[in-house]
């Protein structure tokens, strides 16, 4: 585990999370992740802290409203989301693309698992997922 900081584009939202980036991160084909190209590294609630921007975010809820999609109301970037009903309970998904201090080669080395969220099959890869 290492502590990383992640920020939105304009800098209003800053978070900190303890992550193991040698473990799988996630791309999902559901209708909201597809539009946002969200790339999540998983953090447990006690490993995640909002450092700045609590009042600068807007929350988007849809469908069964069990996942919280937060985005900066100034620049629109999603630094993190919250899953309230996952196989491991409540967890935070930190947007890997928002993590500070990583080089292109570091991003390239991070393992990615694609999941079929579009069909509620979170344990399975999508049948057609190469575009993720
Ligand atoms: Zn912002």
Coordinates of C-alpha atoms and ligand atoms in Angstrom, one line a residue:
X1 CA 0.0 0.0 0.0
X2 CA 1.1 3.5 -0.9
X3 CA -0.6 6.8 -0.3
X4 CA -1.5 8.7 -3.5
X5 CA -3.1 12.0 -4.1
X6 CA -5.7 12.5 -6.8
X7 CA -7.0 15.7 -8.2
X8 CA -9.6 17.0 -10.6
X9 CA -8.4 19.1 -13.6
X10 CA -8.9 22.6 -12.0
X11 CA -7.6 21.5 -8.6
X12 CA -10.7 22.3 -6.6
X13 CA -11.1 18.6 -5.6
X14 CA -8.2 16.8 -3.9
X15 CA -8.3 13.4 -2.3
X16 CA -5.8 11.0 -0.8
X17 CA -6.0 7.2 -0.8
X18 CA -3.9 4.2 0.2
X19 CA -3.7 2.0 -2.9
X20 CA -1.9 -1.0 -4.1
X21 CA -1.4 -0.3 -7.8
X22 CA 0.1 -3.7 -8.4
X23 CA -3.5 -5.1 -7.9
X24 CA -6.1 -5.0 -10.6
X25 CA -7.8 -1.7 -11.4
X26 CA -11.1 -1.7 -13.2
X27 CA -12.7 -0.5 -16.5
X28 CA -16.4 -1.0 -16.9
X29 CA -18.7 -1.0 -19.9
X30 CA -21.9 0.2 -18.1
X31 CA -23.7 3.2 -19.5
X32 CA -22.1 5.7 -17.1
X33 CA -18.5 4.4 -17.1
X34 CA -18.6 4.1 -20.9
X35 CA -19.4 7.8 -21.2
X36 CA -16.9 8.9 -18.6
X37 CA -14.1 6.4 -19.4
X38 CA -13.8 5.9 -15.7
X39 CA -10.8 3.9 -14.5
X40 CA -11.0 2.8 -10.9
X41 CA -8.5 1.8 -8.3
X42 CA -10.3 0.4 -5.2
X43 CA -9.9 1.9 -1.8
X44 CA -11.6 0.9 1.4
X45 CA -13.4 3.6 3.3
X46 CA -10.8 3.8 6.0
X47 CA -8.1 4.3 3.3
X48 CA -9.8 7.2 1.6
X49 CA -9.8 10.9 2.6
X50 CA -11.2 14.0 0.9
X51 CA -8.6 16.7 1.4
X52 CA -10.3 19.6 -0.4
X53 CA -13.4 20.4 -2.4
X54 CA -16.2 18.8 -0.4
X55 CA -18.5 21.7 -1.4
X56 CA -17.2 21.9 -4.9
X57 CA -18.6 18.5 -6.1
X58 CA -22.0 17.5 -7.5
X59 CA -23.4 14.0 -7.0
X60 CA -25.1 12.1 -9.8
X61 CA -27.3 9.1 -8.9
X62 CA -29.2 6.9 -11.4
X63 CA -30.8 3.5 -11.7
X64 CA -31.0 1.9 -8.3
X65 CA -29.0 4.8 -6.9
X66 CA -26.6 2.4 -5.1
X67 CA -23.5 4.0 -6.6
X68 CA -22.5 7.6 -5.9
X69 CA -20.9 9.4 -8.9
X70 CA -19.2 12.6 -7.7
X71 CA -17.8 15.2 -10.1
X72 CA -16.2 18.6 -9.8
X73 CA -18.8 21.2 -10.6
X74 CA -16.1 23.5 -12.1
X75 CA -14.2 21.2 -14.4
X76 CA -16.5 18.1 -14.6
X77 CA -13.8 15.6 -13.7
X78 CA -14.7 12.6 -11.6
X79 CA -11.9 12.0 -9.1
X80 CA -13.7 9.2 -7.3
X81 CA -17.0 7.3 -7.0
X82 CA -18.5 5.3 -4.2
X83 CA -20.0 1.9 -4.5
X84 CA -22.4 1.2 -1.6
X85 CA -23.3 -2.4 -2.5
X86 CA -20.3 -4.2 -3.8
X87 CA -19.1 -7.8 -3.0
X88 CA -16.7 -6.2 -0.5
X89 CA -19.2 -3.7 0.9
X90 CA -18.9 0.0 0.7
X91 CA -15.8 1.0 -1.3
X92 CA -14.3 4.0 -3.1
X93 CA -13.2 3.9 -6.7
X94 CA -10.4 6.4 -7.2
X95 CA -10.0 7.5 -10.9
X96 CA -6.5 6.3 -11.7
X97 CA -6.1 9.1 -14.4
X98 CA -6.5 11.7 -11.6
X99 CA -3.5 10.3 -9.5
X100 CA -0.7 12.8 -9.2
X101 CA 3.0 12.0 -9.7
X102 CA 2.7 9.0 -12.1
X103 CA 4.5 8.9 -15.4
X104 CA 3.1 7.3 -18.6
X105 CA 5.2 4.2 -17.9
X106 CA 3.7 4.0 -14.4
X107 CA 0.2 4.1 -15.8
X108 CA 1.1 1.5 -18.4
X109 CA 2.3 -0.9 -15.7
X110 CA -1.0 -0.8 -13.7
X111 CA -3.0 -4.0 -14.3
X112 CA -6.5 -3.5 -15.7
X113 CA -9.4 -5.8 -15.4
X114 CA -12.5 -5.1 -17.6
X115 CA -15.9 -5.9 -16.1
X116 CA -19.3 -6.3 -17.6
X117 CA -21.2 -3.8 -15.5
X118 CA -23.6 -3.2 -18.4
X119 CA -25.1 -6.6 -17.7
X120 CA -24.6 -6.5 -13.9
X121 CA -21.9 -9.2 -14.2
X122 CA -19.2 -7.5 -12.1
X123 CA -17.1 -10.7 -11.8
X124 CA -17.0 -11.3 -15.6
X125 CA -15.2 -9.7 -18.5
X126 CA -17.4 -8.2 -21.2
X127 CA -17.9 -10.3 -24.3
X128 CA -16.7 -7.4 -26.4
X129 CA -14.4 -5.3 -24.2
X130 CA -11.2 -4.6 -26.1
X131 CA -12.3 -1.0 -26.5
X132 CA -12.3 -0.5 -22.8
Ligands
LIG1 ZN1 -12.3 20.7 -10.9

